[in-house]
PDB file of C-alpha atoms in Angstrom:
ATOM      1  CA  UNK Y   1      57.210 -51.543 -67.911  1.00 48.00           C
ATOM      2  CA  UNK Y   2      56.847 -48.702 -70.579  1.00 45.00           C
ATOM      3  CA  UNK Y   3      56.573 -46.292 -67.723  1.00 49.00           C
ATOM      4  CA  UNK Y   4      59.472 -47.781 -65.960  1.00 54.00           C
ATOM      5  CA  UNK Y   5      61.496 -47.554 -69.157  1.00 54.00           C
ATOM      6  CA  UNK Y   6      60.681 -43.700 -69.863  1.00 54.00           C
ATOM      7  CA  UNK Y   7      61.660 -42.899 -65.966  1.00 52.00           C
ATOM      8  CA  UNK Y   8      65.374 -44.629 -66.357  1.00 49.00           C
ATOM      9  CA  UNK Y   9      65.301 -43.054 -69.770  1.00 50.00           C
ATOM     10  CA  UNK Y  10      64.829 -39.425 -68.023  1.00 52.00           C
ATOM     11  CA  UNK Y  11      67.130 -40.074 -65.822  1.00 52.00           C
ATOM     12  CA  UNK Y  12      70.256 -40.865 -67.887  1.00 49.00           C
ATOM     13  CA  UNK Y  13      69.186 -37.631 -69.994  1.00 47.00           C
ATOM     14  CA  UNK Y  14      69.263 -35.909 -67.003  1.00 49.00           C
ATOM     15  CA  UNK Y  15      72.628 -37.077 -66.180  1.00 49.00           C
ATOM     16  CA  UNK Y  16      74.196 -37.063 -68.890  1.00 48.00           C
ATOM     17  CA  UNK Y  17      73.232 -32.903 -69.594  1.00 49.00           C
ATOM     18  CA  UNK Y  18      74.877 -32.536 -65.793  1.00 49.00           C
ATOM     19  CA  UNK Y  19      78.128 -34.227 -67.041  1.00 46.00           C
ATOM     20  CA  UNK Y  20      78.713 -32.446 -69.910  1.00 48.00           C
ATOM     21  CA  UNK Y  21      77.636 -29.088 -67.697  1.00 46.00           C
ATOM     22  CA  UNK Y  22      80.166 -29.749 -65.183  1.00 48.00           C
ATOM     23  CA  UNK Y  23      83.341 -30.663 -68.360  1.00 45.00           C
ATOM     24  CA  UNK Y  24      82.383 -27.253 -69.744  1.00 59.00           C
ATOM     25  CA  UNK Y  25      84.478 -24.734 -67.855  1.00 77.00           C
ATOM     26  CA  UNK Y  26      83.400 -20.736 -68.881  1.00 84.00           C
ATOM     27  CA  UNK Y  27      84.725 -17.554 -67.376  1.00 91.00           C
ATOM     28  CA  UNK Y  28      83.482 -14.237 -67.080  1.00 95.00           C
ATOM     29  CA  UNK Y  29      85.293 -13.025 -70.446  1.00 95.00           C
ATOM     30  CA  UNK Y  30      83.451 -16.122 -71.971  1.00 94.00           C
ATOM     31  CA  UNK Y  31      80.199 -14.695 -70.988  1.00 95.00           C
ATOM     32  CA  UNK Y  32      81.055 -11.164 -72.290  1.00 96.00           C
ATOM     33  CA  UNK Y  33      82.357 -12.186 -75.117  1.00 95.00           C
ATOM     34  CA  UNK Y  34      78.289 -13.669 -76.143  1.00 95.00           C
ATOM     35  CA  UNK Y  35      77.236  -9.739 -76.154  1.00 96.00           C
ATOM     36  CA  UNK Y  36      75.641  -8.676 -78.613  1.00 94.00           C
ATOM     37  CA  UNK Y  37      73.550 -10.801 -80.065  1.00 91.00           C
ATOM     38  CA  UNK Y  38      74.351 -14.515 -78.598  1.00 94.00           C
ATOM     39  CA  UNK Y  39      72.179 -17.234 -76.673  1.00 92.00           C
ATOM     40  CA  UNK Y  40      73.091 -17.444 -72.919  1.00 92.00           C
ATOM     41  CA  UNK Y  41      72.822 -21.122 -72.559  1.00 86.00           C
ATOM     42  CA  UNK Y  42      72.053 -22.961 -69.111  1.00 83.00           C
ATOM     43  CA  UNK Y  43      76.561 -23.059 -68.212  1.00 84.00           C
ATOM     44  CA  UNK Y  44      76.114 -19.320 -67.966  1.00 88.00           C
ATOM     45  CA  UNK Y  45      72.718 -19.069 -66.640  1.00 88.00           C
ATOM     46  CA  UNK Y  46      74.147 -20.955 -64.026  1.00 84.00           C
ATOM     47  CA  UNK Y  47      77.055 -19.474 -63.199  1.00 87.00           C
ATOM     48  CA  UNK Y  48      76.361 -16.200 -63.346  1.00 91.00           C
ATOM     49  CA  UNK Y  49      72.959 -15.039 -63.145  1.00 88.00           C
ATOM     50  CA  UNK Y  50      72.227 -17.365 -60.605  1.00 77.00           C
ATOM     51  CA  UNK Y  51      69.706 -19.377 -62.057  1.00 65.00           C
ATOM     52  CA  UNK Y  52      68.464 -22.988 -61.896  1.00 52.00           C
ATOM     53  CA  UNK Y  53      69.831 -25.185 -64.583  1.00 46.00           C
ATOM     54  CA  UNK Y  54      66.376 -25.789 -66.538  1.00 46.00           C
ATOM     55  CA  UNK Y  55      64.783 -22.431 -66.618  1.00 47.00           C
ATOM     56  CA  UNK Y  56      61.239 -22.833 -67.513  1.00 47.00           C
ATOM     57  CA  UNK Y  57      59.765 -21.084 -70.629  1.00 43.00           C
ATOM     58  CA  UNK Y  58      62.957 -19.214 -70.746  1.00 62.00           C
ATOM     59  CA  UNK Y  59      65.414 -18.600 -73.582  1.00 77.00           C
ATOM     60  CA  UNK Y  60      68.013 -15.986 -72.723  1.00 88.00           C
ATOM     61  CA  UNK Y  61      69.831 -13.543 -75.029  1.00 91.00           C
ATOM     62  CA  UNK Y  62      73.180 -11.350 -75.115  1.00 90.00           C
ATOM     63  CA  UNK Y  63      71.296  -7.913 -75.816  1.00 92.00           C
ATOM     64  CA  UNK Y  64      74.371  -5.587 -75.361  1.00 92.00           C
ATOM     65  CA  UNK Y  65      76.834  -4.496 -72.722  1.00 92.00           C
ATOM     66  CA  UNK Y  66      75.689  -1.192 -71.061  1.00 91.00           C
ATOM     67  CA  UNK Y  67      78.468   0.399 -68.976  1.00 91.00           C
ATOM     68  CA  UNK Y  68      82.158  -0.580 -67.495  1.00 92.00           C
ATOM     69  CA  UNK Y  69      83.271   1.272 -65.190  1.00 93.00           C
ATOM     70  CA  UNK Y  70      86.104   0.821 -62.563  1.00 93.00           C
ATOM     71  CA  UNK Y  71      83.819  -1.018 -60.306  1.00 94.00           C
ATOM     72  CA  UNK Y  72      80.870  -2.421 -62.234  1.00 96.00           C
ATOM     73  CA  UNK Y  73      79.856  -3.825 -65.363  1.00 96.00           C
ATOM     74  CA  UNK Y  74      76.536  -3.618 -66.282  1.00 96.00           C
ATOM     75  CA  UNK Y  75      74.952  -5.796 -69.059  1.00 95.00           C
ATOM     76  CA  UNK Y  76      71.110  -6.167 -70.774  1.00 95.00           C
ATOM     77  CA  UNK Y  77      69.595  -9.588 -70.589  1.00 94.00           C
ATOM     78  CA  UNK Y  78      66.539 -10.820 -72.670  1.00 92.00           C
ATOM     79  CA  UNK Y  79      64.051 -13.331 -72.010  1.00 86.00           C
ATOM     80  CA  UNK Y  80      61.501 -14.581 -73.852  1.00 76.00           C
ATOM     81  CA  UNK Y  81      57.919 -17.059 -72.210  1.00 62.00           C
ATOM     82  CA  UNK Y  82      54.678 -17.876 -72.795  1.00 54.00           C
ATOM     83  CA  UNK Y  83      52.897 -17.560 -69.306  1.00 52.00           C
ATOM     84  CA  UNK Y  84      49.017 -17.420 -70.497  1.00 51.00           C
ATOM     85  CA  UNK Y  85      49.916 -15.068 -73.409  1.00 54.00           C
ATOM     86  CA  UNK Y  86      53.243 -13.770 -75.390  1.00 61.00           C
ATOM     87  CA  UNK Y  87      55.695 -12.284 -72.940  1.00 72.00           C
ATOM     88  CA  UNK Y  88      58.995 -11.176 -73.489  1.00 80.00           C
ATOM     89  CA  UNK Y  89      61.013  -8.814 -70.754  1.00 86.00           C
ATOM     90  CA  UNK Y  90      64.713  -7.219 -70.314  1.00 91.00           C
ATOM     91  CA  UNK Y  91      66.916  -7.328 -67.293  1.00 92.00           C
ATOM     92  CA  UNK Y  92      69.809  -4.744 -66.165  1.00 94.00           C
ATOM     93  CA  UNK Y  93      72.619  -6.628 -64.336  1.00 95.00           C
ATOM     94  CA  UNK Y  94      75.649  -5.283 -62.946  1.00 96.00           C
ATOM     95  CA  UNK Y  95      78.704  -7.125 -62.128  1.00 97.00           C
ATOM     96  CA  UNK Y  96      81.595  -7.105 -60.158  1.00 96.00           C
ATOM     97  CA  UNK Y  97      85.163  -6.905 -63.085  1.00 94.00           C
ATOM     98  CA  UNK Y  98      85.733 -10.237 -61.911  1.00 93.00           C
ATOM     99  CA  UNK Y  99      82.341 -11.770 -62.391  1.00 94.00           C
ATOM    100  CA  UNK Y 100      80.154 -11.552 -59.088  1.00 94.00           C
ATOM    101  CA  UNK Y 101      76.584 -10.510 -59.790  1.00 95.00           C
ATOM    102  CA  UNK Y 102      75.691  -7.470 -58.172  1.00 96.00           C
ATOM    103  CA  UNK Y 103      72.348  -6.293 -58.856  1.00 96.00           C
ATOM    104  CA  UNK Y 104      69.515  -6.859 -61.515  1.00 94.00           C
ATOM    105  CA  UNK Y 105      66.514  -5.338 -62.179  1.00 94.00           C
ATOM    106  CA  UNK Y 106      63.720  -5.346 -65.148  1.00 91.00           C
ATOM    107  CA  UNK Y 107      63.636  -2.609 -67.456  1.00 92.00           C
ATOM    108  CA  UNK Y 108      61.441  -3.601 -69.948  1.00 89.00           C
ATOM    109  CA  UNK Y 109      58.483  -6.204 -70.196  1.00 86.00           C
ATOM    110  CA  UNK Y 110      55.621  -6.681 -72.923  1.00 80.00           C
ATOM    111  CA  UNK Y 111      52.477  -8.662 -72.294  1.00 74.00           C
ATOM    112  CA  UNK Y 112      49.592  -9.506 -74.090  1.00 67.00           C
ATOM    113  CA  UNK Y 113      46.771 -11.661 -73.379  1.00 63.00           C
ATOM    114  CA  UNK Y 114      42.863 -10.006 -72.993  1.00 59.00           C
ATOM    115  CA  UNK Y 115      44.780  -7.262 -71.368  1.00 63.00           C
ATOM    116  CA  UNK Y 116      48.062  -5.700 -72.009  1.00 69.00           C
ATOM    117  CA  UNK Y 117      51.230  -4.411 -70.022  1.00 76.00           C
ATOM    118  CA  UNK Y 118      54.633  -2.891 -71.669  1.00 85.00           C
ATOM    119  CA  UNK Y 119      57.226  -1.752 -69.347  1.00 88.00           C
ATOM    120  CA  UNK Y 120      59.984  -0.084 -71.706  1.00 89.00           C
ATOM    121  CA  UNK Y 121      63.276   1.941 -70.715  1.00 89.00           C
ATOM    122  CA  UNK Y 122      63.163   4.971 -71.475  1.00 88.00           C
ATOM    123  CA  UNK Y 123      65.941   7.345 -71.341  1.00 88.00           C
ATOM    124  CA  UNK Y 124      69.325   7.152 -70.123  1.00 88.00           C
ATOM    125  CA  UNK Y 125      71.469  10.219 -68.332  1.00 89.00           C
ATOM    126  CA  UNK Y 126      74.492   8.288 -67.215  1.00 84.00           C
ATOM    127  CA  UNK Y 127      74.087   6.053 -64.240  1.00 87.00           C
ATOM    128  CA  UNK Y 128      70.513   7.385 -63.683  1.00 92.00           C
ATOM    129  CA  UNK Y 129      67.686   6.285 -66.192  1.00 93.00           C
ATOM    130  CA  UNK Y 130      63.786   5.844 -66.602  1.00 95.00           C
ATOM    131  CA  UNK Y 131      61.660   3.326 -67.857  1.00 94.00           C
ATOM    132  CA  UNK Y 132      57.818   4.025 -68.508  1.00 93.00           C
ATOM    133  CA  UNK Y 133      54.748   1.693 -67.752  1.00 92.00           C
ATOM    134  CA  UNK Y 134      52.153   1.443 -69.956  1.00 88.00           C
ATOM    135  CA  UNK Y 135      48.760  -1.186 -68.786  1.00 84.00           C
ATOM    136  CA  UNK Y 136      45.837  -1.661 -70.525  1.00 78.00           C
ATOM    137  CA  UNK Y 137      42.633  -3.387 -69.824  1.00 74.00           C
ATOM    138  CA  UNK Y 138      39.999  -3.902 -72.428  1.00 64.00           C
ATOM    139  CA  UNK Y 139      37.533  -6.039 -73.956  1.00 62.00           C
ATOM    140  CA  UNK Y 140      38.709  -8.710 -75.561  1.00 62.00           C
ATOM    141  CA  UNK Y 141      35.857  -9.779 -77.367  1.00 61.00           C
ATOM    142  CA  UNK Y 142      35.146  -6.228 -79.245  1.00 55.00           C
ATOM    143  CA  UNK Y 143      38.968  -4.865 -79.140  1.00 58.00           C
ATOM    144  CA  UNK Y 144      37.993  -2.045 -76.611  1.00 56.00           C
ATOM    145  CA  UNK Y 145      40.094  -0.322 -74.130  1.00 56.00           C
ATOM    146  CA  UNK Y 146      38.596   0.158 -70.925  1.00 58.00           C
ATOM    147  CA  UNK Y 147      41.530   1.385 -68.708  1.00 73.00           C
ATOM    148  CA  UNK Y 148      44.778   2.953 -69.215  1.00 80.00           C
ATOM    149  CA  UNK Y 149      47.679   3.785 -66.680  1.00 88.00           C
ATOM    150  CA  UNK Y 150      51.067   5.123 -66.970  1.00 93.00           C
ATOM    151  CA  UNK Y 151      53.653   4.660 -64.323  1.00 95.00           C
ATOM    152  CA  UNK Y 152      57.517   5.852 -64.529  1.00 95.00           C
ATOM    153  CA  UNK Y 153      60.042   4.920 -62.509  1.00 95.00           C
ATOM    154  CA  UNK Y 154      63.412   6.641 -62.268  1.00 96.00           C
ATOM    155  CA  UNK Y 155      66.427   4.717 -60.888  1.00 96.00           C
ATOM    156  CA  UNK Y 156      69.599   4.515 -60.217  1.00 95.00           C
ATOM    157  CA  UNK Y 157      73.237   2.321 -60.441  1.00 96.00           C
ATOM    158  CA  UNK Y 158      75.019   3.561 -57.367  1.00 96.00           C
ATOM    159  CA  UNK Y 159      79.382   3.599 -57.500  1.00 94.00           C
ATOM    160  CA  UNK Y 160      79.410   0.414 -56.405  1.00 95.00           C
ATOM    161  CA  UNK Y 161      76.973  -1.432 -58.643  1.00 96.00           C
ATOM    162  CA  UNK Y 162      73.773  -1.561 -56.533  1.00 97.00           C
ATOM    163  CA  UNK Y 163      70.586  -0.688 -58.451  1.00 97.00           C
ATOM    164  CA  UNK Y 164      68.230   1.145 -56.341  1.00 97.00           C
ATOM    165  CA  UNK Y 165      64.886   2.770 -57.339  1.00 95.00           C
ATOM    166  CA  UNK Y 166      64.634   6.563 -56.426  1.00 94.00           C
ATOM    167  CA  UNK Y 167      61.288   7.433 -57.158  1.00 94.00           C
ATOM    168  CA  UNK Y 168      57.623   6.100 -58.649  1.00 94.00           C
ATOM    169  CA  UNK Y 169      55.120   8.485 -60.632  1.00 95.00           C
ATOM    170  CA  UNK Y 170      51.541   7.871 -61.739  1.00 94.00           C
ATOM    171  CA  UNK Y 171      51.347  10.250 -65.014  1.00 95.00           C
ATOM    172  CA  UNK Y 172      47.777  10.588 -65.896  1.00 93.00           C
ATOM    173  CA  UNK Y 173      47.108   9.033 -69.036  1.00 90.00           C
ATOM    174  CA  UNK Y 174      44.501  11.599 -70.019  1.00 92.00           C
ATOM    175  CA  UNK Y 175      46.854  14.334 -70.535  1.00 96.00           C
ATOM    176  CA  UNK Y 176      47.456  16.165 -73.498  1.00 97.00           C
ATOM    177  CA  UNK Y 177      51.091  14.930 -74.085  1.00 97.00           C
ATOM    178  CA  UNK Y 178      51.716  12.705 -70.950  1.00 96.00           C
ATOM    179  CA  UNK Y 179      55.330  11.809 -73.286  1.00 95.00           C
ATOM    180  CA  UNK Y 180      56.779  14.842 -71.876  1.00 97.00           C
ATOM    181  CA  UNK Y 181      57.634  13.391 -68.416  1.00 96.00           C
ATOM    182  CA  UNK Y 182      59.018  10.297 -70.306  1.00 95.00           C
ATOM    183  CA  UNK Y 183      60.200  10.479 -73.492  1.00 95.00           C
ATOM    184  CA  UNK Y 184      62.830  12.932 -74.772  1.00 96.00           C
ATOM    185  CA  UNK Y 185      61.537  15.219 -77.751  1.00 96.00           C
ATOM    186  CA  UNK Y 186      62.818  15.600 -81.264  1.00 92.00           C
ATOM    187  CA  UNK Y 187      64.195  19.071 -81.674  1.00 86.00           C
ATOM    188  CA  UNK Y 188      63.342  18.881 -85.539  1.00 88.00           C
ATOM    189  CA  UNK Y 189      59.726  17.900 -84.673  1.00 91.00           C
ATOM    190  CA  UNK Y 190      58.765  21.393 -82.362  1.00 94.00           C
ATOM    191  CA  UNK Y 191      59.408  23.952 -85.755  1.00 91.00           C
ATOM    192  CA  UNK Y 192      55.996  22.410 -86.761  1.00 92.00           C
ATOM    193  CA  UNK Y 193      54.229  23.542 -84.364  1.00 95.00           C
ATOM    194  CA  UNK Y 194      52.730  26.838 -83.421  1.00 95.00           C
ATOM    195  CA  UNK Y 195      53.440  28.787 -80.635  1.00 96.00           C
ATOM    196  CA  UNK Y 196      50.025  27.984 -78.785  1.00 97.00           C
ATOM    197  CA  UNK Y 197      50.955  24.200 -79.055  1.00 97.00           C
ATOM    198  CA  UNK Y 198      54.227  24.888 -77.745  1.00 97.00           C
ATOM    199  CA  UNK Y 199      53.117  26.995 -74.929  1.00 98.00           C
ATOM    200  CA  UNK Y 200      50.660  24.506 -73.803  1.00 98.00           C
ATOM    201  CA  UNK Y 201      53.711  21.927 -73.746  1.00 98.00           C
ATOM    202  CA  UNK Y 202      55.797  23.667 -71.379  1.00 98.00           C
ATOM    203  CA  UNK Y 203      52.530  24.798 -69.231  1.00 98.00           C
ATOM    204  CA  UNK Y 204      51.479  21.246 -68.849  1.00 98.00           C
ATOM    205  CA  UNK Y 205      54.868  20.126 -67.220  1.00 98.00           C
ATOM    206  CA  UNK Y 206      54.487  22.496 -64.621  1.00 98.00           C
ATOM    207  CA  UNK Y 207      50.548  21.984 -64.218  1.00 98.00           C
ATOM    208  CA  UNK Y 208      51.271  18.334 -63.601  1.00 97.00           C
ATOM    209  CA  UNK Y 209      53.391  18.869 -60.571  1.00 97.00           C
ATOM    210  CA  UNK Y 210      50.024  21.506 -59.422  1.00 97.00           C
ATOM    211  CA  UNK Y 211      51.155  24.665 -60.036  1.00 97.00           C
ATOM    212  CA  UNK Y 212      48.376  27.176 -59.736  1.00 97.00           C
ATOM    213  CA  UNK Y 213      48.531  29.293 -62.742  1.00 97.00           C
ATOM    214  CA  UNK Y 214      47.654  33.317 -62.264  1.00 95.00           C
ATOM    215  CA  UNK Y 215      47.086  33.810 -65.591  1.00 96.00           C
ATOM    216  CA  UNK Y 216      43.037  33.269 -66.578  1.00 96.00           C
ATOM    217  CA  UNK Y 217      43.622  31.867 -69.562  1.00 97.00           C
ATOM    218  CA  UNK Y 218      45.887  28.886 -68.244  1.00 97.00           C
ATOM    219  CA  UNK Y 219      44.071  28.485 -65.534  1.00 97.00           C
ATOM    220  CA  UNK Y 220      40.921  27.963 -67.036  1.00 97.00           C
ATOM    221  CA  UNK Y 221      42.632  25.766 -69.773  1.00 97.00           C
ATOM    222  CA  UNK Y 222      44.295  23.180 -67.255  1.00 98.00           C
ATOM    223  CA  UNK Y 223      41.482  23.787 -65.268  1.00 97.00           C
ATOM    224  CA  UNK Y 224      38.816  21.714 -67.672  1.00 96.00           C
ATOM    225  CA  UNK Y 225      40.925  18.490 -67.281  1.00 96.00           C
ATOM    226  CA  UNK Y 226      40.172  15.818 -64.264  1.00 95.00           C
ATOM    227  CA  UNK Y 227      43.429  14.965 -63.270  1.00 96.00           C
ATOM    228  CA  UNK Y 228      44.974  19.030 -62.816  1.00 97.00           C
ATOM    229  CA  UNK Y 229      45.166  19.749 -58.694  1.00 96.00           C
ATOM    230  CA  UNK Y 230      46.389  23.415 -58.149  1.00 96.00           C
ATOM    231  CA  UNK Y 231      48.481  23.051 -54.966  1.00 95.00           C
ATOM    232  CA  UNK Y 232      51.608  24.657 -55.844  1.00 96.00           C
ATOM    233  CA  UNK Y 233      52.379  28.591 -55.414  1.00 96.00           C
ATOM    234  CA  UNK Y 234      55.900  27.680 -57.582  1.00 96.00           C
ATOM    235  CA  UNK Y 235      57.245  24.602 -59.516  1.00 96.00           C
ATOM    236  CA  UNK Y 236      60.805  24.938 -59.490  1.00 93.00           C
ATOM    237  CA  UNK Y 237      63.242  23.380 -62.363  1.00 90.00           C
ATOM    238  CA  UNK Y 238      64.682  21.058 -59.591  1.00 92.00           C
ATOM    239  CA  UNK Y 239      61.005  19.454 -59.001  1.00 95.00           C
ATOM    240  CA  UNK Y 240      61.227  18.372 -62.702  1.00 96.00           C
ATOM    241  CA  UNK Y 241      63.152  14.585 -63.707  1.00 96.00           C
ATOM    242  CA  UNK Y 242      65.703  14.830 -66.293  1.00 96.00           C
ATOM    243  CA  UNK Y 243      63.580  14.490 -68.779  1.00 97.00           C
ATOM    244  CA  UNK Y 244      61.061  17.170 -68.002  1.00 97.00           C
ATOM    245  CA  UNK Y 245      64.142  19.079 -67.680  1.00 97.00           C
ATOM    246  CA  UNK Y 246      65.274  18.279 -71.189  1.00 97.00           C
ATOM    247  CA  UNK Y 247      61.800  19.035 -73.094  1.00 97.00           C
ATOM    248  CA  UNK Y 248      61.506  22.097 -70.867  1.00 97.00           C
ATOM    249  CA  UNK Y 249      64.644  23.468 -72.167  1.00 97.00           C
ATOM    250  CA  UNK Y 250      64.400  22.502 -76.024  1.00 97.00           C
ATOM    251  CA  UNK Y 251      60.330  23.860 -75.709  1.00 98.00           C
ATOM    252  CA  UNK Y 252      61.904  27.585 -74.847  1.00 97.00           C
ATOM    253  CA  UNK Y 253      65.019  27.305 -76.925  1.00 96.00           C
ATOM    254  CA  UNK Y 254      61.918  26.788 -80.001  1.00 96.00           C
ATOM    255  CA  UNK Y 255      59.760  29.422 -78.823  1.00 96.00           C
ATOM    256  CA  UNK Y 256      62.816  31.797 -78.547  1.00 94.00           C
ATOM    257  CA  UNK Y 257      63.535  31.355 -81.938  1.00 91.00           C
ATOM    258  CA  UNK Y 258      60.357  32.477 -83.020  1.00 85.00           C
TER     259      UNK Y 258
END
């Protein structure tokens, strides 16, 4: 009977949330107006991100409104769940002006369990941008990392809204600054350094892409680490993200200062 009672009981809850779903009426100006900051409750979820109406181990937030253009808007989503360890990620969507979802894609995801993954976006130029990969494995039981990889990815929101993944890059982790293929620099930070350090910057862009150096004492230097493959006669700018590009740039505009 107790069972019995619990199973009707479920039932009229279940109803009842339906019924006051369907008296709520939201439109898309509604569901802007919740960025920044606001819970996206299940009458959104629903409506416009296309999702069932009890999301498990989900809790959605208004992070901030990206872009509006004349034929997009594009918006950041974050979720929070528990799925064998603390998890929390961030989506891109794009929308039509009048409310049809377009496109959506993670940018950003952090894991941790025994092992540990962190997918973060990284820089924006306009409609193009980059988000980095970071995944550990280790030992949980002595707090030792075993394994490291990087990944970036750079992609991009097309005129009409789509989202579509250009290109995918392993950057060695064992590099001497793998940042500089994903992560802008601080121009304030390079006076510090000396112009060695700063050479070795702008020669380790290029020696990740395999250029062959000509100079012995390049060569030799790049030469001592696993992960350098001379292939490449020339490395032009073009070969470079936007990124590399930037750090290039600000690493010369330094050293031609000194």
């Amino acid at each position: 009977v107790m069972h019995n009672m619990r199973y009707v009981i479920t039932i009229i809850v279940i109803i009842q949330s339906f019924a006051s779903f369907a008296q709520k009426e939201v439109n898309f100006d509604d569901f802007l107006n919740l960025f920044p900051g606001k819970k996206i409750d299940s009458v959104y979820q629903v409506k416009f991100l296309e999702q069932g109406y009890f999301p498990q181990y989900q809790t959605l937030g208004a992070v901030r409104i990206k872009d509006r253009t004349h034929s997009y808007i594009s918006l950041i989503i974050q979720s929070d769940c528990f799925a064998g360890g603390m998890c929390e990620s961030q989506e891109l969507y794009t929308f039509s002006n009048d409310g049809n979802l377009i496109d959506q894609y993670e940018i950003q995801r952090e894991k941790a369990d025994c092992s540990f993954s962190s997918k973060k976006l990284s820089e924006f130029f306009d409609s193009l941008f980059y988000t980095v990969t970071i995944e550990e494995e280790g030992d949980c039981s002595i707090d030792l990392i075993t394994k490291r990889k990087i990944s970036i990815e750079e992609i991009e929101i097309t005129q009409d809204g789509e989202i579509e993944v250009k290109s995918q890059r392993i950057i060695p982790s064992n590099r001497n600054h793998p940042n500089l293929s994903y992560q802008r620099l601080e121009a304030g930070k390079l006076n510090q350094l000396d112009e060695d350090k700063l050479a070795e910057m702008r020669n380790e862009i290029f020696a990740s892409y395999g250029y062959d150096f000509k100079t012995a004492r390049w060569k030799n230097f790049f030469e001592a680490f696993s992960w350098y493959q001379p292939s490449k006669q020339s490395v032009s700018k073009d070969e470079l993200n936007l990124i590399e590009q930037y750090n290039l740039e600000l690493i010369v505009s330094e050293e031609n200062t000194r």
